[in-house]
Short mmCIF file of C-alpha atoms in Angstrom, two decimals:
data_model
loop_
_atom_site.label_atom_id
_atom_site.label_comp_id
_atom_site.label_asym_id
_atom_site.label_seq_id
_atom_site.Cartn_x
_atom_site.Cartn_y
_atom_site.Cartn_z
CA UNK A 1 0.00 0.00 0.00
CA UNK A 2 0.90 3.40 -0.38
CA UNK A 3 2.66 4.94 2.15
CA UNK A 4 5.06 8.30 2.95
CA UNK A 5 6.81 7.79 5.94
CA UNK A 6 8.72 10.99 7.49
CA UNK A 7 11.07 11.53 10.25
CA UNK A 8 10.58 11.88 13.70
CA UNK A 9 9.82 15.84 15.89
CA UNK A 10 12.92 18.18 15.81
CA UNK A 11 13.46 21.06 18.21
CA UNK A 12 15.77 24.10 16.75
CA UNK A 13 16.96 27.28 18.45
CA UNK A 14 16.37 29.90 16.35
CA UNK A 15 18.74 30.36 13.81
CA UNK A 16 19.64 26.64 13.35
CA UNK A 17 18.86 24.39 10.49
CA UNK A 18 16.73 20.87 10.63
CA UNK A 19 16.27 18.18 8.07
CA UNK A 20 13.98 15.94 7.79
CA UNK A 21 13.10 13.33 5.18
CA UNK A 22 10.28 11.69 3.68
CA UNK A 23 10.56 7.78 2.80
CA UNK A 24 7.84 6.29 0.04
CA UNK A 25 6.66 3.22 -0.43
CA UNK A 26 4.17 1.03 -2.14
CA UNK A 27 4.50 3.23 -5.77
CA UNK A 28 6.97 3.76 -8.38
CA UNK A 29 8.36 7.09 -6.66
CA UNK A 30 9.88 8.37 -9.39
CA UNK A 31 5.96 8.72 -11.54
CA UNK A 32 4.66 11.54 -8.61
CA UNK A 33 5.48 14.74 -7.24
CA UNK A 34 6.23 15.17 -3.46
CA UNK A 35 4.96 18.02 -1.99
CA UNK A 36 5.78 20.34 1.67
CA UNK A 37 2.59 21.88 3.45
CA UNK A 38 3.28 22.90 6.49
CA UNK A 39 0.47 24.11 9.27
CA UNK A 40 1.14 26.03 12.19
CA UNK A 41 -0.28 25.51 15.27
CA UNK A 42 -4.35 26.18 15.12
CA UNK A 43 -3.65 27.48 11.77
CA UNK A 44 -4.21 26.59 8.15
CA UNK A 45 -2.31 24.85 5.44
CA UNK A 46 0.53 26.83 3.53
CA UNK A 47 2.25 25.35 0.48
CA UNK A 48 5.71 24.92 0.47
CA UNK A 49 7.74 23.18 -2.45
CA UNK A 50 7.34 20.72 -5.19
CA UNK A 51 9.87 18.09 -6.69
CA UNK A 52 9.75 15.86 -9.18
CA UNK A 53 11.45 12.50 -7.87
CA UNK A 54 12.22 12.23 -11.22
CA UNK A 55 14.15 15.06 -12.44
CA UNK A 56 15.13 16.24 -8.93
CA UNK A 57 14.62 20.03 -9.38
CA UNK A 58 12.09 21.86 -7.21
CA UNK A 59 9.89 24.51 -7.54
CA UNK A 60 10.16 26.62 -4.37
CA UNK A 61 7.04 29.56 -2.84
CA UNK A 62 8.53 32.41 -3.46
CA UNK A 63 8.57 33.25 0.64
CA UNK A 64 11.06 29.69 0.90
CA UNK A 65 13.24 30.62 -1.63
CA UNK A 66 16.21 31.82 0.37
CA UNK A 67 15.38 29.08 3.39
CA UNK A 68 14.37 25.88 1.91
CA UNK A 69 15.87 23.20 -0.04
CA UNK A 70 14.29 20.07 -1.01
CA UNK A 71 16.67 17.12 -2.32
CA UNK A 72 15.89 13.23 -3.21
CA UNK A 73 17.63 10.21 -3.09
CA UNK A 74 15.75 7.71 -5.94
CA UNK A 75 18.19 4.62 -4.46
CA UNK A 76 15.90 5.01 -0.88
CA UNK A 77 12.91 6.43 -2.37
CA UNK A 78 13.19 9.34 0.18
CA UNK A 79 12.87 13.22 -0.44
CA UNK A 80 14.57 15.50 2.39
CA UNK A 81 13.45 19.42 2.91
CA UNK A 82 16.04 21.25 4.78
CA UNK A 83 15.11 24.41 6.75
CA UNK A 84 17.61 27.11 7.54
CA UNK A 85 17.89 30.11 9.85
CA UNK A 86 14.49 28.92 11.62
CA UNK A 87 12.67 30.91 13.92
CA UNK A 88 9.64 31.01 15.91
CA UNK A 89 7.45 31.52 13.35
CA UNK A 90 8.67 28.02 11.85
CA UNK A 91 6.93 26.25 14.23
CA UNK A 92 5.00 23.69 12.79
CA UNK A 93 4.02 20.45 11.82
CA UNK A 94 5.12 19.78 8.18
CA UNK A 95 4.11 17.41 5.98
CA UNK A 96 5.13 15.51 2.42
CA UNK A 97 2.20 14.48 0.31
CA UNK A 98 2.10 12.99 -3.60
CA UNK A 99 0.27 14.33 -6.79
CA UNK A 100 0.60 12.15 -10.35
CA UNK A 101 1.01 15.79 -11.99
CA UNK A 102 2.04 19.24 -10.49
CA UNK A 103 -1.48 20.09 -11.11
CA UNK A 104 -3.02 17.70 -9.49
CA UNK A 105 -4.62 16.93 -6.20
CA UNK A 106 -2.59 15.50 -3.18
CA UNK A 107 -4.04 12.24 -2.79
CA UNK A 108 -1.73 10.62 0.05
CA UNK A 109 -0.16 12.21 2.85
CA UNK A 110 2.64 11.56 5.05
CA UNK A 111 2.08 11.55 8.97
CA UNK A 112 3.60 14.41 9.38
CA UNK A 113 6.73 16.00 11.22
CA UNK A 114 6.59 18.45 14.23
CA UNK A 115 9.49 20.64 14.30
CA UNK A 116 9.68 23.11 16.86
CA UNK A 117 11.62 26.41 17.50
CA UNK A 118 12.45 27.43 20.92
CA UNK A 119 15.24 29.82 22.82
CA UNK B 1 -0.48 33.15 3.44
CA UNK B 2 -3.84 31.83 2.18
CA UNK B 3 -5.05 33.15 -1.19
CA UNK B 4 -8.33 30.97 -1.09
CA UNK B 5 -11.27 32.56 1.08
CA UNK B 6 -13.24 30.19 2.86
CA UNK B 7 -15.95 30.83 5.26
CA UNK B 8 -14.31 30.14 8.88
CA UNK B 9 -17.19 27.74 10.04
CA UNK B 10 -20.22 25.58 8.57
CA UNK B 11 -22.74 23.82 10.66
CA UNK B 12 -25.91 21.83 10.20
CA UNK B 13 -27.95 18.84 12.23
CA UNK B 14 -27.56 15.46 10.88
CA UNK B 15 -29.23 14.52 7.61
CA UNK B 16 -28.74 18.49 6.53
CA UNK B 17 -27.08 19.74 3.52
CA UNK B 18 -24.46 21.90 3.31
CA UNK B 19 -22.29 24.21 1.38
CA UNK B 20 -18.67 25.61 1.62
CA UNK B 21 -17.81 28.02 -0.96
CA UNK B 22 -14.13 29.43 -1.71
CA UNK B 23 -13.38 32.45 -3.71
CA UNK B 24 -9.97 32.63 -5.65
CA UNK B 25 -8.74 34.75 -8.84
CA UNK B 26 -8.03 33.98 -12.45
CA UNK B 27 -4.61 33.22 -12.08
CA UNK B 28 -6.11 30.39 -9.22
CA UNK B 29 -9.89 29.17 -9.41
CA UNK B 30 -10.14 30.95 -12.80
CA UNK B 31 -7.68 28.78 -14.59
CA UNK B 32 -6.91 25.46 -12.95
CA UNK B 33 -8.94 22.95 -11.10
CA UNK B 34 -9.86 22.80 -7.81
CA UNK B 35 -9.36 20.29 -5.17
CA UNK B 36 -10.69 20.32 -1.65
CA UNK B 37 -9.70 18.22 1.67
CA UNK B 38 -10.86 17.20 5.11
CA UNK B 39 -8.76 17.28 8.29
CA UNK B 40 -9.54 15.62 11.89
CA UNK B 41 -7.74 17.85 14.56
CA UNK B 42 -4.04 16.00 14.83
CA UNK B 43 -4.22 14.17 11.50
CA UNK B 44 -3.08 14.68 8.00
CA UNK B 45 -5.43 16.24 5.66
CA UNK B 46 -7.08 13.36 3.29
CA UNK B 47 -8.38 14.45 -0.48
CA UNK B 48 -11.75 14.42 -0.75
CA UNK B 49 -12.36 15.98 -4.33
CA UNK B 50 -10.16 16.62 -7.40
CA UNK B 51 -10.64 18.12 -10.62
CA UNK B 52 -13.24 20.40 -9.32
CA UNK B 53 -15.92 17.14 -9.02
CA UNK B 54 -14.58 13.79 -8.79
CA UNK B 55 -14.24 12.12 -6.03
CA UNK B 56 -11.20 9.54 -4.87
CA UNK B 57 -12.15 5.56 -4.63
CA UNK B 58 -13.40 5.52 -1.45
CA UNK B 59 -14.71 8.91 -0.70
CA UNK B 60 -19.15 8.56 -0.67
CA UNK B 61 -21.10 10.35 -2.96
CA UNK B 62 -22.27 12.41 -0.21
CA UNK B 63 -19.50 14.81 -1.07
CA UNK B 64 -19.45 16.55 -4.27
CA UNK B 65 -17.89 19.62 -5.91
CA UNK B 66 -18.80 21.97 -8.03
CA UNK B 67 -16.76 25.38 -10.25
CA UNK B 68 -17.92 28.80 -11.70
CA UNK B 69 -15.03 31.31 -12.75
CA UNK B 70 -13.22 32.21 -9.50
CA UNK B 71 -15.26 30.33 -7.38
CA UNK B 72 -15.42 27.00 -6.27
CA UNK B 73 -18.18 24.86 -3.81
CA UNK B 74 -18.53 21.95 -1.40
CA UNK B 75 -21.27 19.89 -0.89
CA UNK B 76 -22.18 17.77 1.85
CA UNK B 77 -25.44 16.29 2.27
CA UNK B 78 -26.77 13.95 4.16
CA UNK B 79 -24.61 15.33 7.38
CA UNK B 80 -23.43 12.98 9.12
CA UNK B 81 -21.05 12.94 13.13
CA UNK B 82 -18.24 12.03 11.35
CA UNK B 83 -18.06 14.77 8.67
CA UNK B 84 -16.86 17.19 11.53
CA UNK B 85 -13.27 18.53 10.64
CA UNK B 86 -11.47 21.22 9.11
CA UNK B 87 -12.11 21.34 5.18
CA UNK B 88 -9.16 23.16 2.45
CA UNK B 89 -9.68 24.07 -1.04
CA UNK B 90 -6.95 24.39 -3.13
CA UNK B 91 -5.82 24.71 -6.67
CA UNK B 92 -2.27 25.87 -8.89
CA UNK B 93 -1.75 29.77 -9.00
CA UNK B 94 -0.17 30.42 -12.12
CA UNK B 95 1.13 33.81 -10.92
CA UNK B 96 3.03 32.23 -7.72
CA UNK B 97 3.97 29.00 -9.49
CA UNK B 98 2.49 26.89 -6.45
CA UNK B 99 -0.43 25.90 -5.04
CA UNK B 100 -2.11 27.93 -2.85
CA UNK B 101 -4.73 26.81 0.05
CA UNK B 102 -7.98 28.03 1.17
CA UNK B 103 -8.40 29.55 4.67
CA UNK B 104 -10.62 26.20 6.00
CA UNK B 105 -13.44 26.13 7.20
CA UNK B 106 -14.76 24.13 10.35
CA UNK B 107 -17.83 21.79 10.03
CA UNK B 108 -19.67 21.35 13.16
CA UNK B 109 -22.66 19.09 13.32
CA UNK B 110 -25.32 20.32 15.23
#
């Protein structure tokens, strides 16, 4: 069965850098796009990035540009997002979810990852 | 930031239909299809519509989803308990090269 499986929570002082990875499973990774959403606490869902497992290049929100990178590895089926300089507004839960096109609807969802930024 | 404006809450007593619009722009709503999801509090989100109207295996055709111009709409009838949760609509902005959410909206049942 399908599955995303990412990394465990992460606490940062602000202005570190945290990592964390999403592992798929149960699909031919390299035919979908992985997704980052991330939700703050009580808040709503903002996208995040876009790769193609594929091709490897992401497409970034313009606000992430400078702070996020997203990189696979197609030998583990995993795609990592890397936040730097984080700070309190950071806090979140973020999660990796597939689409078949860019276009498309995200039709499975990882469990998410907490990561939280604290003094 | 959300570009997608949802109402913040729904309600309606069991059996009840309901509706959950969200207003976008050309370069959103206007030009690419639609998608909307539900969350439980402390879950992932789960797809509940794509492509503006269909619906993945599984979902029940209680749910169904509708598009005019820059403006997209949820339908839920037959309310049931377990339709409480946060619900997103989202499509591809052209002009941010993303997708872009809605603000959610919370379903209670009455």
């Amino acid at each position: 069965q399908v599955q995303l499986l990412q990394s465990g929570p992460e606490v940062r002082k602000p202005g570190a850098s945290v990592k964390i990875s999403c592992k798929a499973s149960g699909y031919s990774f390299q035919n979908y796009y992985i997704h980052w959403v991330r939700q703050a606490p009580g808040q709503g869902l903002e996208w995040m990035a876009i790769v193609n497992p594929g091709v490897g290049s992401p497409t970034l929100a313009q606000i992430f540009q400078d702070r996020v990178t997203v990189t696979r590895d197609t030998s583990t089926s995993t795609v990592f997002m890397e936040l730097i300089s984080v700070k309190s507004a950071d806090t979140a839960v973020y999660f990796c979810a597939r689409s078949h096109g860019s276009l498309d609807g995200l039709d499975f969802w990882g469990q998410g990852t907490m990561i939280t930024v604290s003094p | 930031q959300s570009v997608l404006t949802q109402p913040p809450s729904a309600s309606g007593t069991p059996g009840q239909r309901i509706n959950i619009s969200c207003s976008g722009r050309p370069s959103n709503i206007g030009t690419y299809t639609v998608h909307w999801y539900h969350q439980v509090p402390g879950t992932a989100p789960k797809l509940l519509i794509f492509s503006d109207n269909k619906r993945p295996s599984g979902v029940p055709d209680r749910f169904s989803g509708s598009k005019s111009g820059t403006a997209a709409s949820l339908a839920i009838s037959g309310l049931q308990s377990e339709d409480e949760a946060e619900y997103f609509c989202a499509a591809w902005d052209g002009s941010v090269n993303g997708h872009v959410f809605g603000t959610g909206t919370k379903v209670t049942v009455l």
